[in-house]
Short mmCIF file of C-alpha atoms and ligand atoms in Angstrom, two decimals:
data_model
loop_
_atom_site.label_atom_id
_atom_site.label_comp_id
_atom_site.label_asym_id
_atom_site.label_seq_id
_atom_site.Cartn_x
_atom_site.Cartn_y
_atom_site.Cartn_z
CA UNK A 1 0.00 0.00 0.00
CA UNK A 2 1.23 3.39 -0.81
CA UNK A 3 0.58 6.64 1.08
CA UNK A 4 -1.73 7.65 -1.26
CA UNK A 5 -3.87 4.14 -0.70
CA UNK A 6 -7.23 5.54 0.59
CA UNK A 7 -8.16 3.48 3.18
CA UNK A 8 -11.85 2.99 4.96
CA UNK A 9 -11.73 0.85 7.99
CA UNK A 10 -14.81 0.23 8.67
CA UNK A 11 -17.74 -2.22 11.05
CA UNK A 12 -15.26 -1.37 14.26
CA UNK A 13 -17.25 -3.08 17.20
CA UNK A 14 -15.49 -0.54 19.01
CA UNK A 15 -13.77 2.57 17.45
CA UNK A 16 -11.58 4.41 20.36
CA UNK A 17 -11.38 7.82 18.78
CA UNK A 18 -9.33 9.36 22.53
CA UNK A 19 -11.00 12.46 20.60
CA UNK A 20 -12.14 15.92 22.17
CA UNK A 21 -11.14 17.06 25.85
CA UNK A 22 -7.00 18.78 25.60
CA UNK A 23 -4.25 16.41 26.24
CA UNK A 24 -3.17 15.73 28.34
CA UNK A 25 -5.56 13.70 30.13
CA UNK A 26 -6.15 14.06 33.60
CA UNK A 27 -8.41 12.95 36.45
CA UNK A 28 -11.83 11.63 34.92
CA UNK A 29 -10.80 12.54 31.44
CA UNK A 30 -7.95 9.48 31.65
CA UNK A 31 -10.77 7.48 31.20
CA UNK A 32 -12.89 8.63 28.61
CA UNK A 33 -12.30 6.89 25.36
CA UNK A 34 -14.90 8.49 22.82
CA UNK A 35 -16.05 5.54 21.88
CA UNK A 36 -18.13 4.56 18.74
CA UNK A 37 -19.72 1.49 18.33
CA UNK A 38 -19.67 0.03 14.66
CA UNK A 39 -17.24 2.77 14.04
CA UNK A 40 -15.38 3.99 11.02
CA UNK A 41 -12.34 6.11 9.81
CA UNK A 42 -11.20 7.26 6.33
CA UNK A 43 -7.80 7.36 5.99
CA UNK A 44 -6.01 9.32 2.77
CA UNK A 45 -2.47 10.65 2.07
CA UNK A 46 -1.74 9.05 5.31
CA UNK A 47 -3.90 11.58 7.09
CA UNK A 48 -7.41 10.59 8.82
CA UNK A 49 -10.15 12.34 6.86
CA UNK A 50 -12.77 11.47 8.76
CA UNK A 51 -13.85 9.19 11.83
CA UNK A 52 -17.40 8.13 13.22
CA UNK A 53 -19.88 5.30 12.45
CA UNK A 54 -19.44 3.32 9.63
CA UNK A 55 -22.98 4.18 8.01
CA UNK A 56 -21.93 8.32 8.07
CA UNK A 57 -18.44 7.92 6.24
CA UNK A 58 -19.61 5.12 3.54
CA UNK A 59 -20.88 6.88 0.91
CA UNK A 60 -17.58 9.15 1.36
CA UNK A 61 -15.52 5.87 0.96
CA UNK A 62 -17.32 4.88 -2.15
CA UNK A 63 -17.06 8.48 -3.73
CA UNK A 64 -13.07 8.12 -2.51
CA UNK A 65 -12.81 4.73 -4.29
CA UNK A 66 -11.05 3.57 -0.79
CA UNK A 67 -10.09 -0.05 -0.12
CA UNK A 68 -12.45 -1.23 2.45
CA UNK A 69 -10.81 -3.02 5.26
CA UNK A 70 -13.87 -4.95 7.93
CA UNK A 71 -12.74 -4.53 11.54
CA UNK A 72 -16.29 -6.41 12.56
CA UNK A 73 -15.72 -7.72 15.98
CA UNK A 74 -12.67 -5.93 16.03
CA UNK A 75 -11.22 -2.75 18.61
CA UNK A 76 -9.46 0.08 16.46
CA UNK A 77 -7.84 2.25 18.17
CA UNK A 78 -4.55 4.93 18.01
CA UNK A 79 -1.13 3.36 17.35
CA UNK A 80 0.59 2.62 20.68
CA UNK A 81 2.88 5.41 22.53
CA UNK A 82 5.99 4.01 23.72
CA UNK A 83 7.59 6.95 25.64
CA UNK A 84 10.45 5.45 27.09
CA UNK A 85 12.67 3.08 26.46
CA UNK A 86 16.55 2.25 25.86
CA UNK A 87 16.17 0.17 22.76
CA UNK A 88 19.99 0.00 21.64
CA UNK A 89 22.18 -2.56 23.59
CA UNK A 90 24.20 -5.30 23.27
CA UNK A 91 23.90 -8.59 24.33
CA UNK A 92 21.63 -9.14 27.37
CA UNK A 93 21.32 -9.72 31.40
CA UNK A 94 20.92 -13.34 31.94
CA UNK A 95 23.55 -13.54 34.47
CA UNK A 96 21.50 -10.72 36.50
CA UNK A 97 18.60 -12.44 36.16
CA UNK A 98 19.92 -15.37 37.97
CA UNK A 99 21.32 -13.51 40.39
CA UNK A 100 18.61 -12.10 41.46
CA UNK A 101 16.31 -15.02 41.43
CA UNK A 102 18.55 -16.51 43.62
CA UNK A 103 17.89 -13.23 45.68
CA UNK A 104 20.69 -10.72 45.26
CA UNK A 105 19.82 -6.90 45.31
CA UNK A 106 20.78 -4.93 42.59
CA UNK A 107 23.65 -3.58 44.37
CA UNK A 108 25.54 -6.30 44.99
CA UNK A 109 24.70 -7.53 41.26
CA UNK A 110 26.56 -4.69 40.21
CA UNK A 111 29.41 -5.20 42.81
CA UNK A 112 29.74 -8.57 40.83
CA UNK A 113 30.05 -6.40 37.67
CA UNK A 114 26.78 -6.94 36.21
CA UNK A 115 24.26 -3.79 36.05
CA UNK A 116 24.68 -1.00 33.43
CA UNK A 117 28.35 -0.90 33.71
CA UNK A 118 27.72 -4.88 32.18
CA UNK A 119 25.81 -3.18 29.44
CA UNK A 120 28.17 -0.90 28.89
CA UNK A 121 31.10 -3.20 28.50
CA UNK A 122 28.93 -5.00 25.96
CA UNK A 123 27.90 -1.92 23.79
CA UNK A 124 31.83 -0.69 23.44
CA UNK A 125 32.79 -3.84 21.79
CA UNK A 126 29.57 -3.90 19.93
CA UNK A 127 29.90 -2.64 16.05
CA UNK A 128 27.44 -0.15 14.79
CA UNK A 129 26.17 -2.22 12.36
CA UNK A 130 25.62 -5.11 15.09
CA UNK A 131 23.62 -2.09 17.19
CA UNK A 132 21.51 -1.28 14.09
CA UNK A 133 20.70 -5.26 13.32
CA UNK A 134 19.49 -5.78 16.77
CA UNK A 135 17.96 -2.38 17.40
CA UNK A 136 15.73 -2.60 13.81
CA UNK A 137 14.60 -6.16 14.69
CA UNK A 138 13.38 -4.89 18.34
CA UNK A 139 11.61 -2.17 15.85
CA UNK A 140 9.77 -5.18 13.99
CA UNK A 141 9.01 -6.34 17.34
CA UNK A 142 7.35 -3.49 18.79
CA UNK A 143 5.11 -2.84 15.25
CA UNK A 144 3.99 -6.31 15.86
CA UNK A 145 2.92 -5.34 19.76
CA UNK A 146 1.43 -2.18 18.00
CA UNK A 147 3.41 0.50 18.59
CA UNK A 148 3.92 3.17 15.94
CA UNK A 149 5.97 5.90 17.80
CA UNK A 150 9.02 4.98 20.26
CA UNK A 151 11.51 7.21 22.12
CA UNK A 152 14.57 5.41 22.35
CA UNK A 153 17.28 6.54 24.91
CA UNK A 154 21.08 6.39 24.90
CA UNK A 155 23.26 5.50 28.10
CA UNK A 156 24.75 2.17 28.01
CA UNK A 157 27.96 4.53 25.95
CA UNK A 158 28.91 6.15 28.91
CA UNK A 159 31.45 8.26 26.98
CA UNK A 160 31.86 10.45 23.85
CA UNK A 161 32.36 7.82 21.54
CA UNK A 162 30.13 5.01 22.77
CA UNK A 163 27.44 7.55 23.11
CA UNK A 164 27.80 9.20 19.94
CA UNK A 165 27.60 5.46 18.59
CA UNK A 166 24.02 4.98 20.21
CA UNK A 167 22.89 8.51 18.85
CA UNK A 168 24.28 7.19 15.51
CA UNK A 169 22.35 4.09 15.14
CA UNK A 170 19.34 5.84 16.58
CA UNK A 171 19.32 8.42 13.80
CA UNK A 172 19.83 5.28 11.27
CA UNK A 173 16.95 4.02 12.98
CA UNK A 174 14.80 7.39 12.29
CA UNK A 175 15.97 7.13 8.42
CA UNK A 176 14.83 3.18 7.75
CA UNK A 177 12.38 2.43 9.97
CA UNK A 178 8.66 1.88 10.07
CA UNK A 179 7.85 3.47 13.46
CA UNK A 180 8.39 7.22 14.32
CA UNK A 181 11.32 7.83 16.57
CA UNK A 182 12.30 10.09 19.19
CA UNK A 183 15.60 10.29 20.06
CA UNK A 184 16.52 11.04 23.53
CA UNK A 185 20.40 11.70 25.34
CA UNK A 186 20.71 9.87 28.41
CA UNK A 187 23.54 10.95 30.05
CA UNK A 188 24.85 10.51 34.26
CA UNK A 189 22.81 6.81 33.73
CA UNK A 190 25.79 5.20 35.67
CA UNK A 191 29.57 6.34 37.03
CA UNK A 192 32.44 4.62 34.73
CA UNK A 193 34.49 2.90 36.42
CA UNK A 194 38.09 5.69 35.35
CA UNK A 195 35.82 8.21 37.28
CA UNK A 196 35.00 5.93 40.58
CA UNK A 197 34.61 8.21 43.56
CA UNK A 198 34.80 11.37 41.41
CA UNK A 199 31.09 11.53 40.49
CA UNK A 200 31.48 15.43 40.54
CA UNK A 201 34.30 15.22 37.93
CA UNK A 202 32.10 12.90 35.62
CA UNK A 203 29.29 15.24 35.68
CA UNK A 204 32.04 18.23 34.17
CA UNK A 205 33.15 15.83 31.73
CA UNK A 206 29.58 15.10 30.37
CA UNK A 207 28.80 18.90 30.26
CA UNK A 208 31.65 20.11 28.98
CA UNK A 209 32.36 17.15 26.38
CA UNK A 210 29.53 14.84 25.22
CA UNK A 211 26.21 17.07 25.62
CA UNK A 212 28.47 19.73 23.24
CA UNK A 213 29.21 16.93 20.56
CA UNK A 214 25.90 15.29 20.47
CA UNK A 215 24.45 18.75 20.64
CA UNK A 216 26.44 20.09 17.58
CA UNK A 217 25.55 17.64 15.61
CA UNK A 218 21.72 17.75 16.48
CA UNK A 219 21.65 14.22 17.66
CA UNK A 220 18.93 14.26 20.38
CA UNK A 221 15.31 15.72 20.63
CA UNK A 222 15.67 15.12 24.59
CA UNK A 223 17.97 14.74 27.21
CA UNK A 224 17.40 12.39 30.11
CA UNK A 225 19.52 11.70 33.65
CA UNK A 226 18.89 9.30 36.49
CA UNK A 227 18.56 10.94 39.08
CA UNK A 228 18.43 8.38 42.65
CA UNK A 229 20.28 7.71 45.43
CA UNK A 230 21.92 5.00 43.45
CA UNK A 231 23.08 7.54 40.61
CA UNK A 232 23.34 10.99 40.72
CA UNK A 233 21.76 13.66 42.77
CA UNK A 234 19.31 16.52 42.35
CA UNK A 235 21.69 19.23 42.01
CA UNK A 236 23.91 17.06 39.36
CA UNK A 237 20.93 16.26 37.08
CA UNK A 238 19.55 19.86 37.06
CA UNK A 239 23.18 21.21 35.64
CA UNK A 240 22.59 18.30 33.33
CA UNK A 241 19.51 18.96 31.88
CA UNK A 242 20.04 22.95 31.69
CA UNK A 243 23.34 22.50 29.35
CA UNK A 244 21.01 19.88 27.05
CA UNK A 245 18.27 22.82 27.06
CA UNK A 246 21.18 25.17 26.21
CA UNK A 247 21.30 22.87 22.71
CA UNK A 248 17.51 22.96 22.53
CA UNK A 249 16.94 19.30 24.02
CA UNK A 250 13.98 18.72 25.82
CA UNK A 251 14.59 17.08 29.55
CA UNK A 252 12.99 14.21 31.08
CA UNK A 253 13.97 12.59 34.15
CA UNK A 254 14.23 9.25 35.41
CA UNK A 255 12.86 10.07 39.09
CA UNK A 256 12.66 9.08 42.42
CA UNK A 257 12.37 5.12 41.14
CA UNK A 258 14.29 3.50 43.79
CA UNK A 259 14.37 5.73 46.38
CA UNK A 260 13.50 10.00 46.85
CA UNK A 261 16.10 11.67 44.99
CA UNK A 262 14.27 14.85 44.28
CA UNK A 263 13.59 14.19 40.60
CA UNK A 264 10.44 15.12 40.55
CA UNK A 265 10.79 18.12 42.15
CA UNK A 266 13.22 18.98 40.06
CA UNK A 267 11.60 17.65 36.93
CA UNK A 268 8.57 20.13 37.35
CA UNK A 269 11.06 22.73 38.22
CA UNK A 270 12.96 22.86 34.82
CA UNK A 271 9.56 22.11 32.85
CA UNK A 272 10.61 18.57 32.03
CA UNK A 273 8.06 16.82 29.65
CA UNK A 274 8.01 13.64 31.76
CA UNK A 275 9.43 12.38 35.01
CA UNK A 276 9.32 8.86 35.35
CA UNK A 277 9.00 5.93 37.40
CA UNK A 278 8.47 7.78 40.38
CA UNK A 279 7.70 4.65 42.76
CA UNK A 280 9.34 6.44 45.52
CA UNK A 281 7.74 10.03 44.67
CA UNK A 282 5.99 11.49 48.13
CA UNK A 283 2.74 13.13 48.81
CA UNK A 284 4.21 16.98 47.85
CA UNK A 285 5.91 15.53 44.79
CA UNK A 286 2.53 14.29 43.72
CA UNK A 287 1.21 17.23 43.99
CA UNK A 288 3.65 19.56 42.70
CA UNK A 289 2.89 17.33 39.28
CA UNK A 290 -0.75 17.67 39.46
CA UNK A 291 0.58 21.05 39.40
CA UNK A 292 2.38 21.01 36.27
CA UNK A 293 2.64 19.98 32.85
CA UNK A 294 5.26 17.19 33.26
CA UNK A 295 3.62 13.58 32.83
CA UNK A 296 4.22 11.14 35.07
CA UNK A 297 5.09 7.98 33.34
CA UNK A 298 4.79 5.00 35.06
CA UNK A 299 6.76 1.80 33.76
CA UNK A 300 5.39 -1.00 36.30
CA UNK A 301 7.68 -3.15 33.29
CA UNK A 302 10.37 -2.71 35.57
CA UNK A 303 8.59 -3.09 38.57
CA UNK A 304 7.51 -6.55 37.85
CA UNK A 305 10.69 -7.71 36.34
CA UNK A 306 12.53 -6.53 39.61
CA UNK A 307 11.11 -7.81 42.24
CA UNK A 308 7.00 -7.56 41.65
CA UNK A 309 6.45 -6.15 45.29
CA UNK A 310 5.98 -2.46 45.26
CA UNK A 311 4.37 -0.37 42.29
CA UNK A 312 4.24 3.66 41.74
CA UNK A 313 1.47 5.26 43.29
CA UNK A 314 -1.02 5.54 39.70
CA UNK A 315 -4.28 6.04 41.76
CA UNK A 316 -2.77 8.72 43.89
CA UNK A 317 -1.30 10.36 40.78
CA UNK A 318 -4.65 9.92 38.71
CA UNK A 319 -6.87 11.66 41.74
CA UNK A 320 -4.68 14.57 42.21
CA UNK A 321 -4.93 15.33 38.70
CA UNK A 322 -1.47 14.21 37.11
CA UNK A 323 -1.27 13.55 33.63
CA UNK A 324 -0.05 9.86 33.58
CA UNK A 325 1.15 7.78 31.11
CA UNK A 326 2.75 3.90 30.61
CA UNK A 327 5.82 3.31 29.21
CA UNK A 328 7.79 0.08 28.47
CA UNK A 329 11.05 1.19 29.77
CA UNK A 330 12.42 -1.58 27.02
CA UNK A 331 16.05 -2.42 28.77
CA UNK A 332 18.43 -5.09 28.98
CA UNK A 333 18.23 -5.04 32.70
CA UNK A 334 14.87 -4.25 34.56
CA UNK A 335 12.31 -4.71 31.45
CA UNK A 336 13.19 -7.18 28.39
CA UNK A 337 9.83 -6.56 26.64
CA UNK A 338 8.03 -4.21 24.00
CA UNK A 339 4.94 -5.38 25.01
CA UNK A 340 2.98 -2.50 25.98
CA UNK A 341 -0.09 -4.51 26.09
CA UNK A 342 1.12 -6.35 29.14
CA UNK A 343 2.23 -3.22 30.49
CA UNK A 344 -1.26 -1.75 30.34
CA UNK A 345 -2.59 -5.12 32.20
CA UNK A 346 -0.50 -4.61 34.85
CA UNK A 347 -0.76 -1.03 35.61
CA UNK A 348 -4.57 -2.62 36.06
CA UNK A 349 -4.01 -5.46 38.05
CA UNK A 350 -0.77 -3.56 39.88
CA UNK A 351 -1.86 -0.32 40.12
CA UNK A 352 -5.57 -0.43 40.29
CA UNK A 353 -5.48 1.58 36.57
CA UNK A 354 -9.05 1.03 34.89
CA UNK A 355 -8.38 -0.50 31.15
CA UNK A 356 -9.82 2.56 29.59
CA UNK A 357 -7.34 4.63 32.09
CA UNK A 358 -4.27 2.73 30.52
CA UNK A 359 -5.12 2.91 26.73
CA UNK A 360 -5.42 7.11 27.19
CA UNK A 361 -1.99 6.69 29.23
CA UNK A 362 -0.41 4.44 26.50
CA UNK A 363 -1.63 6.58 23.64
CA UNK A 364 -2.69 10.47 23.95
CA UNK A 365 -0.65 11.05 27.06
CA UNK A 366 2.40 9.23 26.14
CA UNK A 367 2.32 11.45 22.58
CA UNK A 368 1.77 14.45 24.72
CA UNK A 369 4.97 13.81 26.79
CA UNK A 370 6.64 13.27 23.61
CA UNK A 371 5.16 16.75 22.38
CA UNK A 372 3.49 15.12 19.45
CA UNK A 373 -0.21 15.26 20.78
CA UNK A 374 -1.07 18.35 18.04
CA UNK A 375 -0.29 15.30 15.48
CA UNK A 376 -0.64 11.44 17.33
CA UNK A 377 -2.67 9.81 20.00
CA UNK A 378 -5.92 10.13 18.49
CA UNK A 379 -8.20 8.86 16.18
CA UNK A 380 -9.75 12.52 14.61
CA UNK A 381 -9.97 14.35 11.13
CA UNK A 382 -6.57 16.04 10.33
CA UNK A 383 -4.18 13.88 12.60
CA UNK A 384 -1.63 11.39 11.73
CA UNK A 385 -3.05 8.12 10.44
CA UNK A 386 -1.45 6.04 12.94
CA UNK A 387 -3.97 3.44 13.88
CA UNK A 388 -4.34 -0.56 14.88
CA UNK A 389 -6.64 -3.25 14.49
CA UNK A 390 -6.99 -5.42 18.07
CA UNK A 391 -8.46 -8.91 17.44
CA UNK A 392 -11.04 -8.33 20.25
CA UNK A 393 -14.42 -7.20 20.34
CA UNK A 394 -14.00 -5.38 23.76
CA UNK A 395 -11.46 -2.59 24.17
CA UNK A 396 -11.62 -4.33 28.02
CA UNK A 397 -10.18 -7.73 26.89
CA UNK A 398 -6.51 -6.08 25.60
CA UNK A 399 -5.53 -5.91 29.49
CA UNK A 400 -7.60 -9.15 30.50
CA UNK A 401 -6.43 -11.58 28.06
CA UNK A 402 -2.50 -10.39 29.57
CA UNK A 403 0.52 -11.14 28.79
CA UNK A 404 -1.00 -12.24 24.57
CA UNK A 405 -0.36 -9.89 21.36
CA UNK A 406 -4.05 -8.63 20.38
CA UNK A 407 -2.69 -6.08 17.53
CA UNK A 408 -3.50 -8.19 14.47
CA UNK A 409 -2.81 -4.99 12.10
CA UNK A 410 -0.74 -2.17 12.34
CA UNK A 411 -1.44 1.22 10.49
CA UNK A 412 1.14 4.45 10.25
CA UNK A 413 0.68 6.93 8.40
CA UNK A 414 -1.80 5.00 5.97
CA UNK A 415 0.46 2.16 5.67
CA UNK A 416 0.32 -1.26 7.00
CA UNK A 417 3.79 -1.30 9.00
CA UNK A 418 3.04 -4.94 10.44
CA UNK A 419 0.13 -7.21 10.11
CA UNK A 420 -0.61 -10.53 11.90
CA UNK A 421 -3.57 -11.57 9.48
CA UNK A 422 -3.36 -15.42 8.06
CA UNK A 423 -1.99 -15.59 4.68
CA UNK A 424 -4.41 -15.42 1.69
CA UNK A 425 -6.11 -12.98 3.93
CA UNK A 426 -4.12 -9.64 2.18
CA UNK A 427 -6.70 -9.25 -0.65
CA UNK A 428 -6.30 -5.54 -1.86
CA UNK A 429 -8.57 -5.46 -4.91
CA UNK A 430 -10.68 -2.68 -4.63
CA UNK A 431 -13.87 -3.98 -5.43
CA UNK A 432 -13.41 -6.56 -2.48
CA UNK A 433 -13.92 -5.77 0.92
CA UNK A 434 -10.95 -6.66 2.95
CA UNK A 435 -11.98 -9.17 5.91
CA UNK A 436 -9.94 -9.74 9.16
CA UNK A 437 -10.39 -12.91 10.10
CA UNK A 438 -9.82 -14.23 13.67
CA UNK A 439 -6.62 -14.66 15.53
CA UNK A 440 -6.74 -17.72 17.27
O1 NIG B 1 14.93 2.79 33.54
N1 NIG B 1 16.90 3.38 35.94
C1 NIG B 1 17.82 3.37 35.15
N2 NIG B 1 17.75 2.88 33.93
C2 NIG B 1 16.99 1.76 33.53
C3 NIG B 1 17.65 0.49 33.86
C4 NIG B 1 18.73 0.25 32.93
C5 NIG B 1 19.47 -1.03 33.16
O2 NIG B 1 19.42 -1.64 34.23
O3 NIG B 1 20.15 -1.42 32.19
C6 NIG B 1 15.55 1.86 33.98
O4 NIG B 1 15.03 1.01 34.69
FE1 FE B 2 14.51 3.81 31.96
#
C-alpha cells in the first residue's frame, strides 16, 4: 500500500477515537475513550479524513474509491505510545537475572560487575552495524505489539564515543524504519568505572564534552539523567539537563524510582516533559505534578521484572490530577519486553489503573509527553493516520487476556507497517472488501 492508498476501515465493534477534551488527560478525562460502536475512519495521504460510524463515512468511501478493510468484531484504536525506552544494547542480562532469582539486590549484582556498567562493557565492543541489526529487529518487534511511535534513549555509551555510537544508530533508525522515533540523550545513567569516587568530575566531563558533541551535531530531541540515590543527585541532574536545554533538548527525568532523589521536584522545576518511574515520589511531589505539565510515566515493566512487590502510586497520581502515562522502559536489565499490552494489564491489576485509564496513558498522554499530541494519539480528522486493528471485540479484553499480542494490524501513516492476518487474507482489490479474520 502506498501513502496515497485511501483506506476505509470500517464495522469497528469498538472505534476508540481518545477524541475531544486537551491532552493531556487528567483525572476523569484518563478514562474517557470516545467511543463509537460500529465505528469507522477514512484514511487518505496518510492523514485521517474522517472518523465516526461506519454508516456516516460510507458513501464518502465509495465516492473516494477507498479499499475497504472490515474490523467487525474488532477494537481500532490509536497506534501505541511508547515513551520510554533504551532500545539500543548489546547482548543481554541473563547472568542478572539469575542472580537475582537466587535473591541478590541490585547492588551487589553490580558489585559482581553486572548492572549498566555490564551493558556498557557490551555496547563498546559492539559494532554499529551489530547495534543497528538488533535495534531494527526490536523495531519489527514493537510494530507487531502495536506501537507506531518509540523514544529510544542512549546511556549504556557512557562516553563520547560510545554515546555518539548509540545517537548514531538511533538516527539510522529514524531514516529506515517503520515506526516514528524520538531520540533522547541519556547521560549521568551510571559512574564509569576511570571516574569511581569522582562523580562530581564525571558530571564536568559530560557537560563540557559529550552534551556539546551530540548537541552540535543535532543528535537528540531530549535529554534524560537518572537521578536516585543509586546515581546521581538533584543538584547534578539539574546542571545536566540545563546544558542539554542550552542545545535545545527537551529534559525528562528518570525520578525518584528507587528511592527520593528529588527528581520530581526537580523535573517540574525545569519544565521537564516527563518524570518517570516515580515509585518512591511522596505526597508533595505528587502534587507539585498535578501542578504542572510534566507527565508522570509510570513503567510497572520494571517493577515486575525486579522484584513484583511495590508499584508507583497511579491512583494517587490519577486523583490529584497528574497527567499519567505507561511506558515500556524496554532495557536489557529491569524490562526485556516491547509489550505494551502487558504493560497496560498490569498497571490494572498492579496499580488499580481502569483498562480505559491505561489505553489514554499508552496513547494520547504518552504522545503528549513526547510533544506530538497536536499530530498522534488520536483517532480525529486532520491527525496522523497512525492506527491498529486489536483482534477483540471489547477494548476491556486487551488488558484481560495479559501477557498475549491482540494487535493483528498495524497502520502508520496510511500504511500497514506490520500485520498478523493469516496468509491469503491480504486481498487488496478494490472492489473486495478486505476481511480480518480471527486470531486464534
Ligand atoms: O529505567 N533506571 C535506570 N535505567 C533503567 C535500567 C537500565 C538497566 O538496568 O540497564 C531503567 O530502569
Ligand atoms: Fe529507563
Amino acid at each position: 500500500m502506498r501513502n496515497s492508498q485511501t483506506l476505509f476501515f470500517r464495522n469497528a465493534s469498538q472505534l476508540l477515537t481518545l477524541a475531544g477534551g486537551p491532552a493531556p488527560r487528567r483525572g476523569r478525562a484518563l478514562a474517557e475513550l470516545g467511543i463509537v460502536r460500529d465505528g469507522g475512519v477514512l484514511v487518505a495521504d496518510g492523514m485521517i479524513v474522517k472518523a465516526g460510524r461506519t454508516r456516516d463515512l460510507a458513501r464518502e468511501a465509495k465516492r473516494l474509491k477507498a479499499l475497504e478493510i472490515d474490523c467487525r468484531s474488532r477494537v481500532v484504536m490509536p497506534g501505541l505510545v511508547d515513551s520510554h525506552t533504551h532500545l539500543v544494547f548489546a547482548g543481554s542480562r541473563l547472568g542478572d537475572f539469575e542472580q537475582r532469582i537466587r535473591g541478590k539486590t541490585g547492588r551487589e549484582i553490580a558489585r559482581a560487575g553486572g548492572g549498566i556498567l555490564f551493558s556498557a562493557r557490551q555496547l563498546a565492543q559492539a559494532s554499529q552495524r551489530d547495534l543497528l541489526t538488533r535495534a531494527s529487529r526490536f523495531l519489527e518487534q514493537a510494530a507487531l505489539f502495536g506501537t507506531t511511535t518509540i523514544e529510544i534513549k542512549s546511556g549504556y555509551g557512557l562516553d563520547v564515543p560510545d554515546e555518539l555510537k548509540t545517537l548514531r544508530v538511533i538516527r539510522q533508525l529514524m531514516k529506515a524504519s517503520s515506526i516514528e522515533i524520538v531520540p533522547t540523550l541519556l547521560v549521568a545513567h551510571a559512574l564509569p568505572r576511570r571516574f569511581r569516587g569522582r562523580k562530581g568530575d564525571y558530571v564536568r566531563f559530560i557537560i563540557q564534552n559529550l552534551i556539546p558533541e551530540a548537541g552540535r551535531r543535532r543528535l537528540a530531541e531530549c535529554i534524560d539523567c537518572f537521578c536516585d540515590p543509586t546515581a546521581f543527585d538533584h543538584r547534578q541532574c539539574r546542571r545536566i539537563l540545563e546544558a542539554g536545554a542550552a542545545f535545545g533538548m527537551t529534559p525528562r527525568v528518570h525520578a525518584d524510582q528507587t528511592g527520593r532523589s528529588g527528581g520530581t521536584q526537580l523535573a517540574v522545576s525545569v519544565a521537564a516533559a516527563s518524570a518517570d518511574h516515580l515509585d518512591h515520589a511522596s505526597p508533595g511531589d505528587i502534587e507539585a505534578l498535578a501542578r504542572s505539565n510534566v507527565v508522570a510515566t509510570l513503567l510497572p515493566g520494571a517493577n515486575f521484572f525486579f522484584d513484583s512487590r511495590t508499584y508507583p502510586p497511579a491512583r494517587a497520581l490519577i486523583e490529584a490530577g497528574a497527567a499519567v502515562a505507561l511506558a515500556t522502559d524496554f532495557n536489557p536489565g529491569t524490562c526485556p519486553t516491547l509489550n505494551l499490552q502487558f504493560i497496560m494489564s498490569l498497571s490494572c491489576t498492579a496499580m488499580k489503573m481502569t483498562p480505559a485509564e491505561a489505553i489514554a496513558a499508552s496513547t494520547i498522554n504518552a504522545a503528549y509527553s513526547l510533544r506530538r499530541a497536536d499530530r498522534l494519539g488520536s483517532i480525529e480528522a486532520g491527525k496522523q493516520a497512525d492506527l491498529i486493528v486489536m483482534g477483540v471485540d471489547d477494548y476491556r479484553k486487551i488488558p484481560y487476556f495479559f501477557a498475549a499480542n491482540h494487535c493483528v494490524l498495524t497502520v502508520r501513516q496510511g500504511q500497514v507497517i506490520a500485520s498478523r492476518l493469516k496468509q491469503g487474507s491480504r486481498g487488496t482489490r478494490r472492489s473486495r472488501s478486505h476481511a480480518l479474520p480471527a486470531i486464534s
